[in-house]
mmCIF file of C-alpha atoms in Angstrom:
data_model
loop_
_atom_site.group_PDB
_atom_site.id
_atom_site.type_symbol
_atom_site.label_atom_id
_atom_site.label_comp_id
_atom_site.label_asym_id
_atom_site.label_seq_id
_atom_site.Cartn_x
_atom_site.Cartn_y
_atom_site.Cartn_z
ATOM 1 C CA UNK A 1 43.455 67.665 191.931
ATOM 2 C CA UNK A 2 40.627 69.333 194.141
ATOM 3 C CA UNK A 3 41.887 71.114 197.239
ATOM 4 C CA UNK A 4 39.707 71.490 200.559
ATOM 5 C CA UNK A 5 40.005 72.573 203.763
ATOM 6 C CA UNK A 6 42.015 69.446 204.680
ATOM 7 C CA UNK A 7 45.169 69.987 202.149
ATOM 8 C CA UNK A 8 48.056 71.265 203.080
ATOM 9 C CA UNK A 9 48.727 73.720 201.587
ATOM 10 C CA UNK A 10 51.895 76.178 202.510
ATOM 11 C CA UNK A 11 53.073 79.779 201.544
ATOM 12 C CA UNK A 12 56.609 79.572 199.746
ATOM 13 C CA UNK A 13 58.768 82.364 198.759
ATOM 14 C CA UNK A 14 62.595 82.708 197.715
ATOM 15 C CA UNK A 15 64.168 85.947 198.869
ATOM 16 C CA UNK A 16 67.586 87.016 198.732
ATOM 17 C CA UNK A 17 69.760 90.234 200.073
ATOM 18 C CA UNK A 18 68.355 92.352 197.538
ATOM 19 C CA UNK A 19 64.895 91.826 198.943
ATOM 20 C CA UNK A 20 66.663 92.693 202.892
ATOM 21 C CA UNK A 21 64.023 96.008 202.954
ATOM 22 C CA UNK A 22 61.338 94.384 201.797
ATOM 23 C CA UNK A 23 61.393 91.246 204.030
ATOM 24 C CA UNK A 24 59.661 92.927 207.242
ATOM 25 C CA UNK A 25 56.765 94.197 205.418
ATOM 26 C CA UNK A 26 56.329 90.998 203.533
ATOM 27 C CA UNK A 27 55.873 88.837 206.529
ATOM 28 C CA UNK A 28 54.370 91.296 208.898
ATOM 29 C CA UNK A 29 51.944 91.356 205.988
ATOM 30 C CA UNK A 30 51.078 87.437 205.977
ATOM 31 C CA UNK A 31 51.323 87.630 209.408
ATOM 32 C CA UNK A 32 48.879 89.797 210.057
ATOM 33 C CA UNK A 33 46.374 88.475 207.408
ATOM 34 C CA UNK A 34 47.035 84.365 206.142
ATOM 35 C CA UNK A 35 44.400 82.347 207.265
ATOM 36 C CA UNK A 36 45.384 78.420 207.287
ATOM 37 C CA UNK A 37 48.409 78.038 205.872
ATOM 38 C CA UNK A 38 50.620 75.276 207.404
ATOM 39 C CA UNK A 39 53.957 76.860 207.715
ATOM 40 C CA UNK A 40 55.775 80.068 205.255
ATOM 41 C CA UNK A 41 58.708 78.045 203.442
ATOM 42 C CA UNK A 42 61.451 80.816 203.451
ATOM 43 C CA UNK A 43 64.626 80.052 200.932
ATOM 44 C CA UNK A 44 67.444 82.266 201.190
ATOM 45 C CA UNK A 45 70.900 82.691 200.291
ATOM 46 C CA UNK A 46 73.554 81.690 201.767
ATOM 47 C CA UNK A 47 75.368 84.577 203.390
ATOM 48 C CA UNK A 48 72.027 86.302 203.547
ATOM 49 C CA UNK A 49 71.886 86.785 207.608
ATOM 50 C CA UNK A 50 68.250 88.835 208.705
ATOM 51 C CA UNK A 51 66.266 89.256 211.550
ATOM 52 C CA UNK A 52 62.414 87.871 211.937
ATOM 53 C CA UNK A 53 60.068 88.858 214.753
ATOM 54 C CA UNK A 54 57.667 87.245 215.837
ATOM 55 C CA UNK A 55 55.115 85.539 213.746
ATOM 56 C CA UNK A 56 51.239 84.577 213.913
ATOM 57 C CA UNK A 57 52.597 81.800 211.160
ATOM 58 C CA UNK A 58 55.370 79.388 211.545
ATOM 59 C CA UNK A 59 58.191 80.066 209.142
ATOM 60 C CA UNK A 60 60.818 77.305 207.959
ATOM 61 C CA UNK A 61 64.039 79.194 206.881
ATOM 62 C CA UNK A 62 65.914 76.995 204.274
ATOM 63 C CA UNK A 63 69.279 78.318 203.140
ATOM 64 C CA UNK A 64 70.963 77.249 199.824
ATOM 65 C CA UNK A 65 73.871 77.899 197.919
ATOM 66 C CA UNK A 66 73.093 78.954 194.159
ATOM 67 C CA UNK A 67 76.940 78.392 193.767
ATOM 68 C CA UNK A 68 77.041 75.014 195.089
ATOM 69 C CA UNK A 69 74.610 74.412 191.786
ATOM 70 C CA UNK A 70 76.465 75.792 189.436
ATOM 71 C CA UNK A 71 74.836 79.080 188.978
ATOM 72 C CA UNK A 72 77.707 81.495 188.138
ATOM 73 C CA UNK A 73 77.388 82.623 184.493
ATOM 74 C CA UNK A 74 75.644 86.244 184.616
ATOM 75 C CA UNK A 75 74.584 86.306 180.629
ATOM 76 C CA UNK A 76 72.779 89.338 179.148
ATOM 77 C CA UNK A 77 69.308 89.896 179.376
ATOM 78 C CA UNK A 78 67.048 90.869 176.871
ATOM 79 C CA UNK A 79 63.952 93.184 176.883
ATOM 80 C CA UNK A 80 61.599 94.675 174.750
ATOM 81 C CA UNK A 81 60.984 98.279 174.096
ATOM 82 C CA UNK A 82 57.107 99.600 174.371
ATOM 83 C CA UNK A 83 57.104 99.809 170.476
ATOM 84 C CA UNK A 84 57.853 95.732 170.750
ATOM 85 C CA UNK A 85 61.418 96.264 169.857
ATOM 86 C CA UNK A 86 64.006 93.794 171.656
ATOM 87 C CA UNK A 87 66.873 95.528 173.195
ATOM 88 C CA UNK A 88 69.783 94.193 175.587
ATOM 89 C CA UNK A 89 69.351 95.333 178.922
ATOM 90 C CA UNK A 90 72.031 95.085 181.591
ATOM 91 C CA UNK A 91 72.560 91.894 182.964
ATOM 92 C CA UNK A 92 70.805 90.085 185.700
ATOM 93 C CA UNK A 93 73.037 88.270 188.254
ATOM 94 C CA UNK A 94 72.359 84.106 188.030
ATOM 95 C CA UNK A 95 70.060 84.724 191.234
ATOM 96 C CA UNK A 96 67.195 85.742 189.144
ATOM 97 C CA UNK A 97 67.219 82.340 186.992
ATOM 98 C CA UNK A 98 68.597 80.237 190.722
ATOM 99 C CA UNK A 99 64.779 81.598 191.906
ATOM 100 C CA UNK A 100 62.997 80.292 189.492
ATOM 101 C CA UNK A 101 64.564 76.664 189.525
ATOM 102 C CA UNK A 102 64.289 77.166 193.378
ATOM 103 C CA UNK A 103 60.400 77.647 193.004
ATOM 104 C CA UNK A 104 59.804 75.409 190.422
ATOM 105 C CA UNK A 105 61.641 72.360 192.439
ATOM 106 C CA UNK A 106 59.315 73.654 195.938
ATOM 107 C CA UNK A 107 58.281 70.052 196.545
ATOM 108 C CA UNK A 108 61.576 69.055 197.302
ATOM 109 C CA UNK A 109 61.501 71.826 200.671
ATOM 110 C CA UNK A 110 58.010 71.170 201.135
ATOM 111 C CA UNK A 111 55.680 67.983 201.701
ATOM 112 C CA UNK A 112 52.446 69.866 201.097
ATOM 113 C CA UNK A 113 49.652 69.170 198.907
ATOM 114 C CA UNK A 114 50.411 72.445 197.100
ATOM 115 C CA UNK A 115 52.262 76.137 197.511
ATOM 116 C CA UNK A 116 51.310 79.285 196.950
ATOM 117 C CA UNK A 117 54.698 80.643 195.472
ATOM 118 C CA UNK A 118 54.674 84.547 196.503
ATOM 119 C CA UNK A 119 57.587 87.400 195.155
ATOM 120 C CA UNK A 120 59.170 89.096 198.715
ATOM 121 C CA UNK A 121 57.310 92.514 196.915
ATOM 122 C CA UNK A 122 53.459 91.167 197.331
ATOM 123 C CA UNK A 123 52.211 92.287 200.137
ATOM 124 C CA UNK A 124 48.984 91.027 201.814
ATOM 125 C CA UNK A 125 46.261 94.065 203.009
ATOM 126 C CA UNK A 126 43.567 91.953 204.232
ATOM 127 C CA UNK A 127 42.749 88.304 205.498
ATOM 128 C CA UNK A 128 43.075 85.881 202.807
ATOM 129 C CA UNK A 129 43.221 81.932 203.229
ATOM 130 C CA UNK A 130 44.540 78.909 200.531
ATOM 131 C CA UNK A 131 41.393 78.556 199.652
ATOM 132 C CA UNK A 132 40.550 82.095 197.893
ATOM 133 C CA UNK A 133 43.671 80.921 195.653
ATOM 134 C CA UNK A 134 40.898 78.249 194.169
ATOM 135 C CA UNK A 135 37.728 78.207 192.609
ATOM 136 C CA UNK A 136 35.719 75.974 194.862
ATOM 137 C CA UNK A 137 38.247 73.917 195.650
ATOM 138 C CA UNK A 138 39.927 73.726 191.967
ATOM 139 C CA UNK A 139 42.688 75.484 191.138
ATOM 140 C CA UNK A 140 43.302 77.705 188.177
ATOM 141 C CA UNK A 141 45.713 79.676 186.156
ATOM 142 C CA UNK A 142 44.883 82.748 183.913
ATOM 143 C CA UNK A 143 46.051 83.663 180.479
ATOM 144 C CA UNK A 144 45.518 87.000 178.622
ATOM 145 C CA UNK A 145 46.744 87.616 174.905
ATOM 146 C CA UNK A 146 49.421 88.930 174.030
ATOM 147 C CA UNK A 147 50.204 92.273 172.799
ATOM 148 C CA UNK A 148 52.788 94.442 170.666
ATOM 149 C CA UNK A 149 53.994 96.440 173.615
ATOM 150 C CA UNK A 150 53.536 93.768 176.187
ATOM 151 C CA UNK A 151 56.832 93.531 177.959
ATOM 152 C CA UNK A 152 56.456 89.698 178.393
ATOM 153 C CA UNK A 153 56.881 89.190 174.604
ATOM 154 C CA UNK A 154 60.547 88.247 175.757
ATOM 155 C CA UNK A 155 59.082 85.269 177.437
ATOM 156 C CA UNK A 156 57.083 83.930 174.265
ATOM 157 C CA UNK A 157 59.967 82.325 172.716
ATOM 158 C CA UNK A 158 60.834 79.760 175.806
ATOM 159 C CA UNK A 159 57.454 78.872 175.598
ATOM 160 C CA UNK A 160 57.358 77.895 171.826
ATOM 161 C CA UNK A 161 60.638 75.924 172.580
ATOM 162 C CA UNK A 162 58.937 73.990 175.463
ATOM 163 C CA UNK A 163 55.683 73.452 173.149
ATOM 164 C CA UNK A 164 56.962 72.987 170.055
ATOM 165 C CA UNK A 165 54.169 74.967 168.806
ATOM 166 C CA UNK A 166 53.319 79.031 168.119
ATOM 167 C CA UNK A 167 51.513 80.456 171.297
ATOM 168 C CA UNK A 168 49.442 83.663 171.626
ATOM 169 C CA UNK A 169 48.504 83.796 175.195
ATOM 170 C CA UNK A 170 50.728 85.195 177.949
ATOM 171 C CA UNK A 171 50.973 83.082 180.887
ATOM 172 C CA UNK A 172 52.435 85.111 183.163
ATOM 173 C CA UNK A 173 49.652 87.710 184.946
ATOM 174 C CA UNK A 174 51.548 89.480 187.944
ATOM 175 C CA UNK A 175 49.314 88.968 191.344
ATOM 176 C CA UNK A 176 46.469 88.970 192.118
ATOM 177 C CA UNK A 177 45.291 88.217 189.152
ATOM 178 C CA UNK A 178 46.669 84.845 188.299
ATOM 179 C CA UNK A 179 47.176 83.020 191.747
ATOM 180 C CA UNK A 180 50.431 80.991 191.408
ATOM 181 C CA UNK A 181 48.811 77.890 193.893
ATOM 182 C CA UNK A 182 51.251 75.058 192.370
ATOM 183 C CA UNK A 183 50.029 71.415 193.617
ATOM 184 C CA UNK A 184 52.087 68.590 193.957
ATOM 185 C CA UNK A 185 50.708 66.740 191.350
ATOM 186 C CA UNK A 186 51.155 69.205 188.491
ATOM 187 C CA UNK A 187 55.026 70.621 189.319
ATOM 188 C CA UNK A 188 56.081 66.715 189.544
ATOM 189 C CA UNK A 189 54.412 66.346 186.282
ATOM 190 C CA UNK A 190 56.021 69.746 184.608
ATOM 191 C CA UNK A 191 59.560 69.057 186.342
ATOM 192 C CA UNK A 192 59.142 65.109 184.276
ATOM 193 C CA UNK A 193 57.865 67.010 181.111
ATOM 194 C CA UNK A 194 61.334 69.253 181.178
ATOM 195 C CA UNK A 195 62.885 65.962 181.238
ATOM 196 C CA UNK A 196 61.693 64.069 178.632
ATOM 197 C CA UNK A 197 62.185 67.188 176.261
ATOM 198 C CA UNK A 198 64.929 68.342 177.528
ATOM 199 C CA UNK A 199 66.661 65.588 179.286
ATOM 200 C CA UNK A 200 67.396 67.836 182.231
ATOM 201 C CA UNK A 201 66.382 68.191 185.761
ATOM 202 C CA UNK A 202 64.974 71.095 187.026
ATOM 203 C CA UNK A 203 67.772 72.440 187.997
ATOM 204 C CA UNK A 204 70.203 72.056 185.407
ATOM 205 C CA UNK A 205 67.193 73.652 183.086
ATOM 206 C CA UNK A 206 67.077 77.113 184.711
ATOM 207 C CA UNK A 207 71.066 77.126 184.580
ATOM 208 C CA UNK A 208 71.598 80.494 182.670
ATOM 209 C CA UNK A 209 73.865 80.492 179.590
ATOM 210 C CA UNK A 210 74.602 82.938 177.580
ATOM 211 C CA UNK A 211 73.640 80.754 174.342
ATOM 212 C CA UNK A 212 70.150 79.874 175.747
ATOM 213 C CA UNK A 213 66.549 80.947 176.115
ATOM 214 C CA UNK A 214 65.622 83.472 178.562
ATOM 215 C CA UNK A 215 63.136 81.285 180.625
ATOM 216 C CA UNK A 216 60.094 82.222 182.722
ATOM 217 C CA UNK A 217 59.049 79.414 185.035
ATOM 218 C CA UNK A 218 55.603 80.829 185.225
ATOM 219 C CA UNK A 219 54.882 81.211 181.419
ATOM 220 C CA UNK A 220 56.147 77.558 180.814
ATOM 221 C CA UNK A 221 54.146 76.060 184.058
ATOM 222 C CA UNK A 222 51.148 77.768 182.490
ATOM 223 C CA UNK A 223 51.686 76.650 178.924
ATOM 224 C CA UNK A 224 52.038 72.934 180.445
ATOM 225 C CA UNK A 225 49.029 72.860 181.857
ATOM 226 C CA UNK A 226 47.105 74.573 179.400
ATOM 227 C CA UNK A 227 48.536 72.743 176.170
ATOM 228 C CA UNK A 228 50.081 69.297 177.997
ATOM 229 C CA UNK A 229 48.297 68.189 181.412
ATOM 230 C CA UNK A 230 45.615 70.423 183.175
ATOM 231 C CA UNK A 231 45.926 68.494 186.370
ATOM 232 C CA UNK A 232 42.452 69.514 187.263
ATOM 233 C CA UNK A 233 43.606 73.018 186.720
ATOM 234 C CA UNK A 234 41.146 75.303 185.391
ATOM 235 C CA UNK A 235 42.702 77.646 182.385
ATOM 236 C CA UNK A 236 40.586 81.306 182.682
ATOM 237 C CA UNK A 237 41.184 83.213 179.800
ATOM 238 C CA UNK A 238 41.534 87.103 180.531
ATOM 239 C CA UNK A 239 38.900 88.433 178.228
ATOM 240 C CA UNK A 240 36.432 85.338 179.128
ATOM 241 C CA UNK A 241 35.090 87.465 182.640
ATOM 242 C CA UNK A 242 34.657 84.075 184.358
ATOM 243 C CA UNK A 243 34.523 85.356 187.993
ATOM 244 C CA UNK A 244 37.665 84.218 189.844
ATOM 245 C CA UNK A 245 38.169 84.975 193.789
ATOM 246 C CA UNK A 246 39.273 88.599 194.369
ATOM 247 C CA UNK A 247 43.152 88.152 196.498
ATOM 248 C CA UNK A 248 43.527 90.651 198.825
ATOM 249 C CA UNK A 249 47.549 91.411 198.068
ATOM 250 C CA UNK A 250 48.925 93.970 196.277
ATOM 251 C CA UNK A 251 52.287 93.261 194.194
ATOM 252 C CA UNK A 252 55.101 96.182 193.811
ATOM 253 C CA UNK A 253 58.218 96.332 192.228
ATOM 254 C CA UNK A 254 61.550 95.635 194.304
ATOM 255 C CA UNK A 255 63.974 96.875 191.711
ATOM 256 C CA UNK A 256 62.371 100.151 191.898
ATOM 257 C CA UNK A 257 63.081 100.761 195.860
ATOM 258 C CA UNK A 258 60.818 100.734 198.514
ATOM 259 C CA UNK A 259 61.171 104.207 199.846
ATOM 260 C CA UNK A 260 58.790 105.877 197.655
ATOM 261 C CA UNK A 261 56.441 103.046 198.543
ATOM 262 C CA UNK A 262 56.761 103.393 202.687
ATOM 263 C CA UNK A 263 53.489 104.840 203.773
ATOM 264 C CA UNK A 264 51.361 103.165 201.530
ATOM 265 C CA UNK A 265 52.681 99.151 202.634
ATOM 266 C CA UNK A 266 52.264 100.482 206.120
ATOM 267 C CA UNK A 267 49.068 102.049 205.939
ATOM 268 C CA UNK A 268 48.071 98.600 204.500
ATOM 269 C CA UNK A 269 49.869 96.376 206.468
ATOM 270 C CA UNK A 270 48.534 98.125 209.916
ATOM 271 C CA UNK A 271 44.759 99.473 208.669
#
């Protein structure tokens, strides 16, 4: 699927309490600077209660329950060391796994064309449009290899699972440099894939347990359309220097605090 200057095309991003001081700066951000965007599709938490000022973009607030789905189970999480060694690391509440089922089933809080899923920790720092999240109209998704200390190792075995295959490539670039634009087409297409080898929805799939993979939505949408379906999706390997659009936002790290970060988002967000 080609994209032009007639899709629709919206911003979508989950956010939760944890993200409360981040929140301000990530919308005065795409305020500020997203060009042609419908709407920002905002899912929350319920319970979560925040103020938003006004916005140069409309925002749809959707709250949900990750309770009312059955996310409850807080399992351990796994890492691995930067000598590739794979340690257990404290756990991560079912919130972090509820997100990614929550941005993996966007077309059911959103009739566009396609999303461009965004963390609450990106912030923009110049204009940027749906558009610049293509390659002339097509979209793409970027793969690197992977390497010994690479902390996304932990990822590599979900994907296998999904593929049924060994994979080498990481699928999962943090912003800018893989885009995240998900059409319509191609999350329909991965949500019926998890089906047939699974034989669950969406939902139920991202469920944590403590007996199951650790899952990365973005590693196994990547995988799908590089190994199963492109969907008109062009796959850019890292090392390739194929020129892809330069994305003028800037991705941080919300479980490290924003306070050492302060004057440098607001320098951004108001230069």
């Amino acid at each position: 699927m080609r994209l032009d200057t007639e899709s629709v095309v919206d911003l979508f991003i989950k956010t939760w309490s944890g993200d409360a001081k981040w929140l301000p700066y990530c919308l005065a951000g795409h305020s500020r600077y997203a060009r042609d965007f419908r709407q920002l599709v905002l899912i929350t938490d319920k319970g979560f209660d925040f103020e938003i000022s006004e916005t140069n973009i409309p925002i749809k607030i959707i709250e949900t329950d990750p309770t009312e789905a059955g996310y409850t189970e807080n399992p351990a999480f796994w890492g691995v060391t930067r000598q590739g060694k794979i340690t257990e690391k404290s756990p991560r509440g079912p919130g972090y796994y509820w997100q990614q089922a929550v941005k993996m089933s966007w077309p059911e809080y959103s009739d566009a064309d396609a999303v461009v899923i965004l963390d609450t920790d990106v912030i923009a720092w110049d204009k940027f449009c749906a558009m610049d999240f293509t390659m002339n109209g097509q979209p793409y998704w970027r793969t690197e290899p992977y390497k010994t200390n690479d902390n996304d190792l932990i990822w590599k075995n979900c994907v296998e699972s999904f593929l049924g295959e060994s994979v080498c490539k990481n699928y999962m670039l943090k912003y800018p440099d893989n885009p995240y634009l998900f059409t319509r087409e191609a999350t329909i297409g991965f949500a019926a894939q998890i089906r047939e080898r699974y034989d669950l929805s969406i939902i139920d799939f991202f469920r944590p347990t403590s007996d199951g993979l650790r899952l990365s939505e973005f590693s196994l949408f990547g995988a799908y359309l590089d190994r199963v379906n492109r969907h008109g999706y062009i796959i850019v390997d890292f090392d390739t220097f194929i020129g892809v659009p330069d994305i003028p936002l800037k991705q941080y790290w919300s479980w490290g605090g924003l306070d050492p970060l302060f004057e440098d988002i607001d320098q951004m967000i108001q230069s």
